[in-house]
DNA sequence: AAAGATGATTATAT
DNA sequence: ATATAATCATCTTT
């Protein structure tokens, strides 16, 4: 309800024009207004055809494709403001000139009947100019205000928020839940995710920030989702794991993934699963080079195959990478409210692996 | 329309 | 610098 973005503009509604004696040094307030108008492209050089401007915007934006559409409205309004500003300014200038010449003529006529010192004329002109420049000032100020309002209306991202595509959230969730024990993507990972989802890196960061905090805040609410994504990646993970196990010569345990591969209805589910699991062996393997892609699936596997002991043993790697403050006792989600740890979800077998959308 | 979900911003801490 | 936590403003669902 209260736009605070342009608060700095409202602090000085009108400066003292009355005492226009010492205005020789360029008024800082006026300077600010001028600078801003210039920066905003209001008082700058006329941008020619709209095409050139659009091209420039597109080139500058680079990755933002939908931006141009969203900004077109903004730009239209901005040019409107610009035009008003310029016509008004011209009008004032013209009026000022007319007025001064008029006064000059008057004085000249009077000078026939009485002597008028040039000093006096100068003074007169100065007064007139000051008067008009104060009007100009007001024009500039209101223009600035209009621009700022426009800005807050259109450029504040919160006002024009669009949800990410289903596909993008899919990818992000996939990453999140398959790195659940350490959901802090590196800079490169973020870049890759951003590219895959066609969003910006900072959007990826925002997403993970939000996700982490919201997941931690109410794990129970996200259980279903977690299981779903765990199951989703488990298909490939199982394959990879199986291949890895076989590769390492040892005969794989009896029918490796027969039990859980078909219908991932996790028994009593990961409730006890990852939380306690990761407490036991704060994982986050990173350094070992053996199966770089296997590690990313460890978390996933923990969800799905908490019983097939052979696997988790084989995959349990303890390298403790500790990105931030990964304290020994827990992962990134320690220190929680006791209530949220309970995870009161029952009805164990109600997890379907359908891709509902 | 109310409630929930979600992306972005802000304040604060490390 | 980056993460968390709270909050905002909008979108989506009910």
mmCIF file of C-alpha atoms (C1' of nucleotides) in Angstrom:
data_model
loop_
_atom_site.group_PDB
_atom_site.id
_atom_site.type_symbol
_atom_site.label_atom_id
_atom_site.label_comp_id
_atom_site.label_asym_id
_atom_site.label_seq_id
_atom_site.Cartn_x
_atom_site.Cartn_y
_atom_site.Cartn_z
ATOM 1 C CA UNK A 1 0.000 0.000 0.000
ATOM 2 C CA UNK A 2 2.891 2.333 0.399
ATOM 3 C CA UNK A 3 5.336 2.652 -2.425
ATOM 4 C CA UNK A 4 8.594 3.476 -0.832
ATOM 5 C CA UNK A 5 10.756 3.198 -3.861
ATOM 6 C CA UNK A 6 10.836 6.826 -4.731
ATOM 7 C CA UNK A 7 10.643 8.198 -1.268
ATOM 8 C CA UNK A 8 13.742 10.229 -1.751
ATOM 9 C CA UNK A 9 11.908 12.361 -4.216
ATOM 10 C CA UNK A 10 9.222 13.437 -1.889
ATOM 11 C CA UNK A 11 11.423 14.844 0.750
ATOM 12 C CA UNK A 12 11.595 18.328 -0.659
ATOM 13 C CA UNK A 13 8.418 19.375 -2.342
ATOM 14 C CA UNK A 14 9.488 22.889 -3.074
ATOM 15 C CA UNK A 15 12.660 24.651 -2.353
ATOM 16 C CA UNK A 16 12.973 28.271 -1.452
ATOM 17 C CA UNK A 17 12.569 30.174 -4.620
ATOM 18 C CA UNK A 18 11.599 33.261 -2.704
ATOM 19 C CA UNK A 19 15.069 34.078 -1.615
ATOM 20 C CA UNK A 20 16.479 33.832 -5.073
ATOM 21 C CA UNK A 21 19.479 35.888 -4.274
ATOM 22 C CA UNK A 22 22.286 33.418 -4.039
ATOM 23 C CA UNK A 23 21.544 30.999 -6.802
ATOM 24 C CA UNK A 24 24.745 31.488 -8.655
ATOM 25 C CA UNK A 25 26.143 28.117 -7.668
ATOM 26 C CA UNK A 26 24.165 25.457 -9.480
ATOM 27 C CA UNK A 27 21.410 24.380 -7.209
ATOM 28 C CA UNK A 28 22.124 20.830 -6.079
ATOM 29 C CA UNK A 29 18.479 19.959 -6.111
ATOM 30 C CA UNK A 30 18.172 21.097 -9.673
ATOM 31 C CA UNK A 31 21.296 19.213 -10.553
ATOM 32 C CA UNK A 32 19.829 16.067 -9.160
ATOM 33 C CA UNK A 33 16.656 16.468 -11.087
ATOM 34 C CA UNK A 34 18.546 17.146 -14.258
ATOM 35 C CA UNK A 35 20.761 14.158 -13.791
ATOM 36 C CA UNK A 36 17.886 11.932 -13.157
ATOM 37 C CA UNK A 37 15.937 13.099 -16.147
ATOM 38 C CA UNK A 38 18.979 12.506 -18.249
ATOM 39 C CA UNK A 39 19.575 9.094 -16.827
ATOM 40 C CA UNK A 40 15.983 8.172 -17.366
ATOM 41 C CA UNK A 41 16.249 9.217 -20.983
ATOM 42 C CA UNK A 42 13.657 11.911 -20.616
ATOM 43 C CA UNK A 43 15.798 14.882 -21.369
ATOM 44 C CA UNK A 44 18.405 13.097 -23.416
ATOM 45 C CA UNK A 45 18.737 13.157 -27.173
ATOM 46 C CA UNK A 46 15.716 12.131 -29.156
ATOM 47 C CA UNK A 47 15.859 8.489 -29.820
ATOM 48 C CA UNK A 48 14.937 8.142 -33.413
ATOM 49 C CA UNK A 49 12.725 5.366 -34.680
ATOM 50 C CA UNK A 50 11.266 2.995 -32.194
ATOM 51 C CA UNK A 51 13.075 0.173 -33.932
ATOM 52 C CA UNK A 52 16.466 1.456 -32.988
ATOM 53 C CA UNK A 53 15.453 1.823 -29.405
ATOM 54 C CA UNK A 54 13.929 -1.624 -29.328
ATOM 55 C CA UNK A 55 17.023 -3.134 -30.834
ATOM 56 C CA UNK A 56 19.206 -1.396 -28.312
ATOM 57 C CA UNK A 57 17.039 -2.620 -25.481
ATOM 58 C CA UNK A 58 17.087 -6.149 -26.762
ATOM 59 C CA UNK A 59 20.829 -6.101 -27.197
ATOM 60 C CA UNK A 60 21.358 -4.720 -23.736
ATOM 61 C CA UNK A 61 18.999 -7.129 -22.081
ATOM 62 C CA UNK A 62 20.512 -10.075 -23.767
ATOM 63 C CA UNK A 63 18.886 -13.056 -22.159
ATOM 64 C CA UNK A 64 15.543 -11.565 -21.306
ATOM 65 C CA UNK A 65 13.298 -12.349 -24.180
ATOM 66 C CA UNK A 66 9.964 -11.653 -22.612
ATOM 67 C CA UNK A 67 11.240 -8.475 -21.138
ATOM 68 C CA UNK A 68 10.826 -6.479 -24.276
ATOM 69 C CA UNK A 69 7.150 -7.199 -24.290
ATOM 70 C CA UNK A 70 6.753 -6.311 -20.665
ATOM 71 C CA UNK A 71 8.734 -3.168 -21.101
ATOM 72 C CA UNK A 72 7.063 -1.977 -24.224
ATOM 73 C CA UNK A 73 4.216 -0.606 -22.212
ATOM 74 C CA UNK A 74 6.607 1.059 -19.876
ATOM 75 C CA UNK A 75 8.547 2.568 -22.725
ATOM 76 C CA UNK A 76 5.446 3.859 -24.376
ATOM 77 C CA UNK A 77 4.457 5.667 -21.237
ATOM 78 C CA UNK A 78 7.937 6.971 -20.806
ATOM 79 C CA UNK A 79 7.988 8.528 -24.239
ATOM 80 C CA UNK A 80 4.654 10.041 -23.478
ATOM 81 C CA UNK A 81 6.054 11.663 -20.404
ATOM 82 C CA UNK A 82 9.007 12.740 -22.427
ATOM 83 C CA UNK A 83 6.908 14.470 -24.987
ATOM 84 C CA UNK A 84 4.872 16.281 -22.427
ATOM 85 C CA UNK A 85 8.018 17.367 -20.728
ATOM 86 C CA UNK A 86 9.567 18.690 -23.878
ATOM 87 C CA UNK A 87 6.549 20.546 -25.122
ATOM 88 C CA UNK A 88 6.027 22.098 -21.748
ATOM 89 C CA UNK A 89 9.619 23.072 -21.510
ATOM 90 C CA UNK A 90 9.529 24.655 -24.896
ATOM 91 C CA UNK A 91 6.388 26.484 -24.055
ATOM 92 C CA UNK A 92 7.967 27.928 -20.949
ATOM 93 C CA UNK A 93 11.042 28.954 -22.790
ATOM 94 C CA UNK A 94 9.073 30.655 -25.434
ATOM 95 C CA UNK A 95 6.913 32.428 -22.918
ATOM 96 C CA UNK A 96 9.997 33.548 -21.085
ATOM 97 C CA UNK A 97 11.500 34.986 -24.207
ATOM 98 C CA UNK A 98 8.344 36.721 -25.183
ATOM 99 C CA UNK A 99 7.960 38.187 -21.800
ATOM 100 C CA UNK A 100 11.479 39.474 -21.645
ATOM 101 C CA UNK A 101 11.306 41.099 -25.032
ATOM 102 C CA UNK A 102 8.057 42.632 -24.029
ATOM 103 C CA UNK A 103 9.519 44.068 -20.912
ATOM 104 C CA UNK A 104 12.530 45.234 -22.792
ATOM 105 C CA UNK A 105 10.385 47.063 -25.247
ATOM 106 C CA UNK A 106 8.492 48.639 -22.444
ATOM 107 C CA UNK A 107 11.627 49.804 -20.807
ATOM 108 C CA UNK A 108 12.966 51.098 -24.039
ATOM 109 C CA UNK A 109 9.914 53.213 -24.548
ATOM 110 C CA UNK A 110 10.152 54.505 -21.059
ATOM 111 C CA UNK A 111 13.740 55.356 -21.583
ATOM 112 C CA UNK A 112 12.662 58.162 -23.887
ATOM 113 C CA UNK A 113 10.916 59.949 -21.100
ATOM 114 C CA UNK A 114 13.183 59.030 -18.252
ATOM 115 C CA UNK A 115 16.708 57.775 -17.984
ATOM 116 C CA UNK A 116 17.004 54.083 -17.262
ATOM 117 C CA UNK A 117 20.291 52.622 -16.237
ATOM 118 C CA UNK A 118 21.449 49.428 -17.896
ATOM 119 C CA UNK A 119 21.887 48.073 -14.430
ATOM 120 C CA UNK A 120 18.203 48.295 -13.908
ATOM 121 C CA UNK A 121 17.450 46.485 -17.120
ATOM 122 C CA UNK A 122 19.799 43.742 -16.180
ATOM 123 C CA UNK A 123 18.147 43.383 -12.871
ATOM 124 C CA UNK A 124 14.761 43.165 -14.482
ATOM 125 C CA UNK A 125 15.867 40.431 -16.836
ATOM 126 C CA UNK A 126 17.418 38.530 -14.036
ATOM 127 C CA UNK A 127 14.239 38.560 -12.043
ATOM 128 C CA UNK A 128 12.240 37.330 -14.974
ATOM 129 C CA UNK A 129 14.620 34.523 -15.687
ATOM 130 C CA UNK A 130 14.651 33.374 -12.158
ATOM 131 C CA UNK A 131 10.925 33.366 -12.083
ATOM 132 C CA UNK A 132 10.726 31.193 -15.132
ATOM 133 C CA UNK A 133 13.451 28.869 -14.116
ATOM 134 C CA UNK A 134 11.595 28.194 -10.932
ATOM 135 C CA UNK A 135 8.660 27.165 -13.020
ATOM 136 C CA UNK A 136 10.933 24.948 -15.040
ATOM 137 C CA UNK A 137 12.155 23.462 -11.902
ATOM 138 C CA UNK A 138 8.700 22.533 -10.867
ATOM 139 C CA UNK A 139 8.118 20.955 -14.226
ATOM 140 C CA UNK A 140 11.228 18.901 -13.884
ATOM 141 C CA UNK A 141 10.286 17.809 -10.466
ATOM 142 C CA UNK A 142 6.838 16.656 -11.388
ATOM 143 C CA UNK A 143 8.253 14.897 -14.400
ATOM 144 C CA UNK A 144 10.696 13.104 -12.194
ATOM 145 C CA UNK A 145 7.932 12.069 -9.914
ATOM 146 C CA UNK A 146 5.907 10.740 -12.790
ATOM 147 C CA UNK A 147 8.837 8.727 -14.017
ATOM 148 C CA UNK A 148 9.435 7.264 -10.635
ATOM 149 C CA UNK A 149 5.819 6.291 -10.233
ATOM 150 C CA UNK A 150 5.911 4.722 -13.627
ATOM 151 C CA UNK A 151 9.032 2.883 -12.664
ATOM 152 C CA UNK A 152 7.560 1.520 -9.507
ATOM 153 C CA UNK A 153 4.465 0.466 -11.353
ATOM 154 C CA UNK A 154 6.155 -1.370 -14.161
ATOM 155 C CA UNK A 155 9.665 -2.205 -13.228
ATOM 156 C CA UNK A 156 9.185 -3.495 -9.755
ATOM 157 C CA UNK A 157 9.485 -7.167 -10.475
ATOM 158 C CA UNK A 158 7.125 -8.067 -7.728
ATOM 159 C CA UNK A 159 4.287 -6.427 -9.543
ATOM 160 C CA UNK A 160 4.720 -8.334 -12.734
ATOM 161 C CA UNK A 161 5.614 -11.662 -11.341
ATOM 162 C CA UNK A 162 5.251 -14.668 -13.568
ATOM 163 C CA UNK A 163 5.501 -18.182 -12.331
ATOM 164 C CA UNK A 164 8.202 -20.264 -13.836
ATOM 165 C CA UNK A 165 7.226 -22.821 -16.357
ATOM 166 C CA UNK A 166 6.202 -26.223 -15.151
ATOM 167 C CA UNK A 167 9.244 -27.579 -16.826
ATOM 168 C CA UNK A 168 11.564 -25.201 -15.059
ATOM 169 C CA UNK A 169 10.222 -25.993 -11.622
ATOM 170 C CA UNK A 170 10.519 -29.611 -12.533
ATOM 171 C CA UNK A 171 14.193 -29.242 -13.217
ATOM 172 C CA UNK A 172 14.775 -27.175 -10.136
ATOM 173 C CA UNK A 173 12.920 -29.578 -7.918
ATOM 174 C CA UNK A 174 14.787 -32.440 -9.384
ATOM 175 C CA UNK A 175 18.040 -30.869 -8.463
ATOM 176 C CA UNK A 176 16.836 -29.861 -5.057
ATOM 177 C CA UNK A 177 15.607 -33.250 -4.027
ATOM 178 C CA UNK A 178 18.501 -35.123 -5.459
ATOM 179 C CA UNK A 179 20.867 -32.881 -3.512
ATOM 180 C CA UNK A 180 18.693 -32.706 -0.476
ATOM 181 C CA UNK A 181 21.517 -33.143 1.938
ATOM 182 C CA UNK A 182 23.319 -30.181 0.504
ATOM 183 C CA UNK A 183 21.011 -28.121 -1.657
ATOM 184 C CA UNK A 184 23.508 -25.391 -2.365
ATOM 185 C CA UNK A 185 24.305 -25.436 -6.038
ATOM 186 C CA UNK A 186 27.642 -24.045 -6.966
ATOM 187 C CA UNK A 187 27.959 -21.106 -9.251
ATOM 188 C CA UNK A 188 28.453 -23.332 -12.238
ATOM 189 C CA UNK A 189 25.551 -25.506 -11.272
ATOM 190 C CA UNK A 190 23.406 -22.447 -10.952
ATOM 191 C CA UNK A 191 24.413 -21.284 -14.355
ATOM 192 C CA UNK A 192 23.590 -24.586 -15.848
ATOM 193 C CA UNK A 193 20.240 -24.738 -14.138
ATOM 194 C CA UNK A 194 19.536 -21.224 -15.277
ATOM 195 C CA UNK A 195 20.272 -22.159 -18.824
ATOM 196 C CA UNK A 196 18.144 -25.258 -18.656
ATOM 197 C CA UNK A 197 15.234 -23.401 -17.185
ATOM 198 C CA UNK A 198 15.707 -20.262 -19.249
ATOM 199 C CA UNK A 199 15.799 -18.072 -16.206
ATOM 200 C CA UNK A 200 18.562 -15.991 -14.740
ATOM 201 C CA UNK A 201 21.125 -17.123 -12.253
ATOM 202 C CA UNK A 202 19.768 -14.874 -9.578
ATOM 203 C CA UNK A 203 16.378 -16.356 -10.152
ATOM 204 C CA UNK A 204 17.885 -19.731 -9.520
ATOM 205 C CA UNK A 205 19.408 -18.397 -6.348
ATOM 206 C CA UNK A 206 16.101 -16.966 -5.293
ATOM 207 C CA UNK A 207 14.391 -20.194 -5.984
ATOM 208 C CA UNK A 208 16.802 -22.202 -3.918
ATOM 209 C CA UNK A 209 16.689 -19.692 -1.125
ATOM 210 C CA UNK A 210 12.951 -19.850 -1.013
ATOM 211 C CA UNK A 211 12.869 -23.571 -1.388
ATOM 212 C CA UNK A 212 15.325 -24.233 1.367
ATOM 213 C CA UNK A 213 13.626 -22.026 3.854
ATOM 214 C CA UNK A 214 10.187 -23.259 2.998
ATOM 215 C CA UNK A 215 11.173 -26.855 2.988
ATOM 216 C CA UNK A 216 12.835 -26.561 6.319
ATOM 217 C CA UNK A 217 9.917 -24.686 7.731
ATOM 218 C CA UNK A 218 7.470 -27.415 7.037
ATOM 219 C CA UNK A 219 9.017 -30.616 5.932
ATOM 220 C CA UNK A 220 5.823 -32.515 6.301
ATOM 221 C CA UNK A 221 4.187 -30.492 3.628
ATOM 222 C CA UNK A 222 6.902 -31.364 1.169
ATOM 223 C CA UNK A 223 7.081 -35.055 1.836
ATOM 224 C CA UNK A 224 4.918 -35.993 -1.051
ATOM 225 C CA UNK A 225 6.859 -33.855 -3.397
ATOM 226 C CA UNK A 226 10.110 -35.224 -2.104
ATOM 227 C CA UNK A 227 9.051 -38.762 -2.622
ATOM 228 C CA UNK A 228 7.783 -37.987 -6.020
ATOM 229 C CA UNK A 229 11.005 -36.491 -7.212
ATOM 230 C CA UNK A 230 13.010 -39.109 -5.478
ATOM 231 C CA UNK A 231 11.105 -41.754 -7.348
ATOM 232 C CA UNK A 232 11.491 -39.850 -10.535
ATOM 233 C CA UNK A 233 15.222 -39.734 -10.456
ATOM 234 C CA UNK A 234 15.481 -43.115 -8.866
ATOM 235 C CA UNK A 235 14.752 -44.776 -12.150
ATOM 236 C CA UNK A 236 17.914 -43.515 -13.696
ATOM 237 C CA UNK A 237 19.722 -43.720 -10.414
ATOM 238 C CA UNK A 238 18.901 -47.353 -10.029
ATOM 239 C CA UNK A 239 20.211 -48.083 -13.447
ATOM 240 C CA UNK A 240 23.371 -46.201 -12.839
ATOM 241 C CA UNK A 241 23.839 -47.829 -9.499
ATOM 242 C CA UNK A 242 23.243 -51.247 -10.884
ATOM 243 C CA UNK A 243 25.732 -50.620 -13.605
ATOM 244 C CA UNK A 244 28.247 -49.359 -11.112
ATOM 245 C CA UNK A 245 27.828 -52.334 -8.876
ATOM 246 C CA UNK A 246 28.148 -54.732 -11.690
ATOM 247 C CA UNK A 247 31.074 -52.884 -12.983
ATOM 248 C CA UNK A 248 32.853 -53.345 -9.729
ATOM 249 C CA UNK A 249 32.938 -57.054 -10.411
ATOM 250 C CA UNK A 250 31.080 -58.115 -7.313
ATOM 251 C CA UNK A 251 27.944 -59.926 -8.013
ATOM 252 C CA UNK A 252 25.019 -57.707 -7.325
ATOM 253 C CA UNK A 253 22.711 -58.755 -4.534
ATOM 254 C CA UNK A 254 19.821 -60.900 -5.439
ATOM 255 C CA UNK A 255 17.596 -59.133 -7.906
ATOM 256 C CA UNK A 256 18.904 -55.701 -7.224
ATOM 257 C CA UNK A 257 15.991 -53.392 -7.590
ATOM 258 C CA UNK A 258 13.115 -55.671 -8.125
ATOM 259 C CA UNK A 259 11.225 -54.755 -5.069
ATOM 260 C CA UNK A 260 11.077 -51.030 -5.436
ATOM 261 C CA UNK A 261 11.486 -50.367 -9.069
ATOM 262 C CA UNK A 262 7.954 -51.024 -10.105
ATOM 263 C CA UNK A 263 5.671 -49.131 -7.791
ATOM 264 C CA UNK A 264 7.570 -46.842 -5.520
ATOM 265 C CA UNK A 265 5.206 -47.012 -2.639
ATOM 266 C CA UNK A 266 7.711 -46.360 0.016
ATOM 267 C CA UNK A 267 6.770 -48.140 3.164
ATOM 268 C CA UNK A 268 6.251 -45.702 5.956
ATOM 269 C CA UNK A 269 8.237 -43.670 3.512
ATOM 270 C CA UNK A 270 11.312 -41.644 4.154
ATOM 271 C CA UNK A 271 9.948 -40.197 7.310
ATOM 272 C CA UNK A 272 12.691 -41.900 9.116
ATOM 273 C CA UNK A 273 14.558 -41.866 5.903
ATOM 274 C CA UNK A 274 16.788 -39.013 5.086
ATOM 275 C CA UNK A 275 16.618 -36.988 8.226
ATOM 276 C CA UNK A 276 17.935 -39.615 10.517
ATOM 277 C CA UNK A 277 20.019 -41.134 7.819
ATOM 278 C CA UNK A 278 21.933 -38.034 7.147
ATOM 279 C CA UNK A 279 22.340 -37.420 10.785
ATOM 280 C CA UNK A 280 24.087 -40.706 11.011
ATOM 281 C CA UNK A 281 26.416 -40.099 8.211
ATOM 282 C CA UNK A 282 26.475 -36.479 7.238
ATOM 283 C CA UNK A 283 27.217 -37.221 3.683
ATOM 284 C CA UNK A 284 28.044 -34.764 0.971
ATOM 285 C CA UNK A 285 30.646 -36.477 -0.895
ATOM 286 C CA UNK A 286 32.342 -34.382 -3.402
ATOM 287 C CA UNK A 287 35.966 -35.002 -3.726
ATOM 288 C CA UNK A 288 36.180 -38.605 -4.796
ATOM 289 C CA UNK A 289 36.300 -39.064 -8.459
ATOM 290 C CA UNK A 290 35.172 -42.607 -8.877
ATOM 291 C CA UNK A 291 31.561 -42.214 -9.766
ATOM 292 C CA UNK A 292 30.972 -38.546 -10.007
ATOM 293 C CA UNK A 293 27.421 -39.035 -11.087
ATOM 294 C CA UNK A 294 26.680 -41.657 -8.542
ATOM 295 C CA UNK A 295 26.926 -39.307 -5.640
ATOM 296 C CA UNK A 296 24.251 -37.033 -6.919
ATOM 297 C CA UNK A 297 21.928 -39.963 -6.708
ATOM 298 C CA UNK A 298 22.819 -41.103 -3.278
ATOM 299 C CA UNK A 299 20.283 -38.870 -1.675
ATOM 300 C CA UNK A 300 17.675 -40.065 -4.036
ATOM 301 C CA UNK A 301 18.422 -43.642 -3.347
ATOM 302 C CA UNK A 302 18.161 -43.110 0.308
ATOM 303 C CA UNK A 303 14.612 -42.150 -0.163
ATOM 304 C CA UNK A 304 13.643 -45.116 -2.147
ATOM 305 C CA UNK A 305 15.715 -47.958 -0.964
ATOM 306 C CA UNK A 306 16.053 -47.621 2.724
ATOM 307 C CA UNK A 307 15.864 -51.333 3.140
ATOM 308 C CA UNK A 308 18.158 -52.738 0.568
ATOM 309 C CA UNK A 309 21.069 -52.587 2.845
ATOM 310 C CA UNK A 310 23.654 -53.616 0.343
ATOM 311 C CA UNK A 311 23.270 -50.525 -1.702
ATOM 312 C CA UNK A 312 23.424 -47.910 0.930
ATOM 313 C CA UNK A 313 26.469 -49.534 2.352
ATOM 314 C CA UNK A 314 28.149 -49.469 -0.948
ATOM 315 C CA UNK A 315 27.208 -45.888 -1.547
ATOM 316 C CA UNK A 316 27.744 -44.413 1.848
ATOM 317 C CA UNK A 317 30.673 -42.156 1.425
ATOM 318 C CA UNK A 318 31.831 -39.860 4.140
ATOM 319 C CA UNK A 319 33.875 -37.028 2.897
ATOM 320 C CA UNK A 320 32.210 -34.179 4.710
ATOM 321 C CA UNK A 321 32.466 -31.335 2.348
ATOM 322 C CA UNK A 322 30.911 -28.740 4.606
ATOM 323 C CA UNK A 323 29.998 -25.752 2.501
ATOM 324 C CA UNK A 324 28.965 -23.392 5.183
ATOM 325 C CA UNK A 325 28.270 -24.333 8.689
ATOM 326 C CA UNK A 326 27.508 -27.959 8.244
ATOM 327 C CA UNK A 327 27.890 -28.833 11.824
ATOM 328 C CA UNK A 328 28.854 -32.316 12.716
ATOM 329 C CA UNK A 329 25.536 -33.336 14.069
ATOM 330 C CA UNK A 330 23.360 -32.414 11.192
ATOM 331 C CA UNK A 331 22.836 -31.117 7.746
ATOM 332 C CA UNK A 332 21.635 -27.790 6.528
ATOM 333 C CA UNK A 333 18.374 -28.173 8.333
ATOM 334 C CA UNK A 334 19.322 -28.589 11.938
ATOM 335 C CA UNK A 335 17.987 -26.375 14.641
ATOM 336 C CA UNK A 336 14.393 -26.734 13.827
ATOM 337 C CA UNK A 337 11.233 -26.226 15.677
ATOM 338 C CA UNK A 338 10.369 -29.428 17.433
ATOM 339 C CA UNK A 339 6.878 -29.462 16.064
ATOM 340 C CA UNK A 340 7.905 -29.685 12.486
ATOM 341 C CA UNK A 341 10.106 -32.672 12.999
ATOM 342 C CA UNK A 342 7.295 -34.933 13.897
ATOM 343 C CA UNK A 343 6.100 -35.354 10.366
ATOM 344 C CA UNK A 344 2.647 -36.596 11.194
ATOM 345 C CA UNK A 345 1.960 -38.030 7.809
ATOM 346 C CA UNK A 346 0.384 -41.397 7.954
ATOM 347 C CA UNK A 347 -1.441 -43.418 5.354
ATOM 348 C CA UNK A 348 1.848 -44.809 4.204
ATOM 349 C CA UNK A 349 0.900 -46.440 0.998
ATOM 350 C CA UNK A 350 -0.732 -43.453 -0.577
ATOM 351 C CA UNK A 351 2.110 -42.325 -2.709
ATOM 352 C CA UNK A 352 1.460 -42.671 -6.349
ATOM 353 C CA UNK A 353 4.046 -42.195 -8.943
ATOM 354 C CA UNK A 354 1.750 -40.613 -11.436
ATOM 355 C CA UNK A 355 2.912 -37.526 -13.150
ATOM 356 C CA UNK A 356 0.042 -35.329 -12.237
ATOM 357 C CA UNK A 357 -0.161 -32.011 -13.878
ATOM 358 C "C1'" DA B 1 -13.306 -13.415 -2.277
ATOM 359 C "C1'" DA B 2 -10.342 -16.059 0.897
ATOM 360 C "C1'" DA B 3 -6.535 -19.060 1.203
ATOM 361 C "C1'" DG B 4 -2.489 -21.020 -0.498
ATOM 362 C "C1'" DA B 5 1.542 -20.917 -3.550
ATOM 363 C "C1'" DT B 6 5.318 -18.504 -5.382
ATOM 364 C "C1'" DG B 7 8.865 -15.289 -7.039
ATOM 365 C "C1'" DA B 8 11.236 -11.089 -5.429
ATOM 366 C "C1'" DT B 9 12.864 -7.856 -2.026
ATOM 367 C "C1'" DT B 10 14.643 -6.450 2.360
ATOM 368 C "C1'" DA B 11 17.010 -6.798 6.825
ATOM 369 C "C1'" DT B 12 20.315 -9.176 9.331
ATOM 370 C "C1'" DA B 13 24.022 -12.297 10.385
ATOM 371 C "C1'" DT B 14 28.061 -14.848 9.415
ATOM 372 C "C1'" DA C 1 29.651 -12.177 -0.688
ATOM 373 C "C1'" DT C 2 26.070 -15.456 0.478
ATOM 374 C "C1'" DA C 3 22.486 -17.577 3.506
ATOM 375 C "C1'" DT C 4 18.528 -17.109 6.298
ATOM 376 C "C1'" DA C 5 14.158 -15.216 7.798
ATOM 377 C "C1'" DA C 6 10.521 -12.235 7.287
ATOM 378 C "C1'" DT C 7 7.674 -9.843 4.296
ATOM 379 C "C1'" DC C 8 5.584 -8.145 0.080
ATOM 380 C "C1'" DA C 9 2.833 -8.433 -4.165
ATOM 381 C "C1'" DT C 10 1.192 -11.230 -7.310
ATOM 382 C "C1'" DC C 11 -0.611 -15.596 -9.243
ATOM 383 C "C1'" DT C 12 -3.352 -19.800 -8.582
ATOM 384 C "C1'" DT C 13 -6.594 -22.600 -6.391
ATOM 385 C "C1'" DT C 14 -10.657 -23.377 -3.796
#
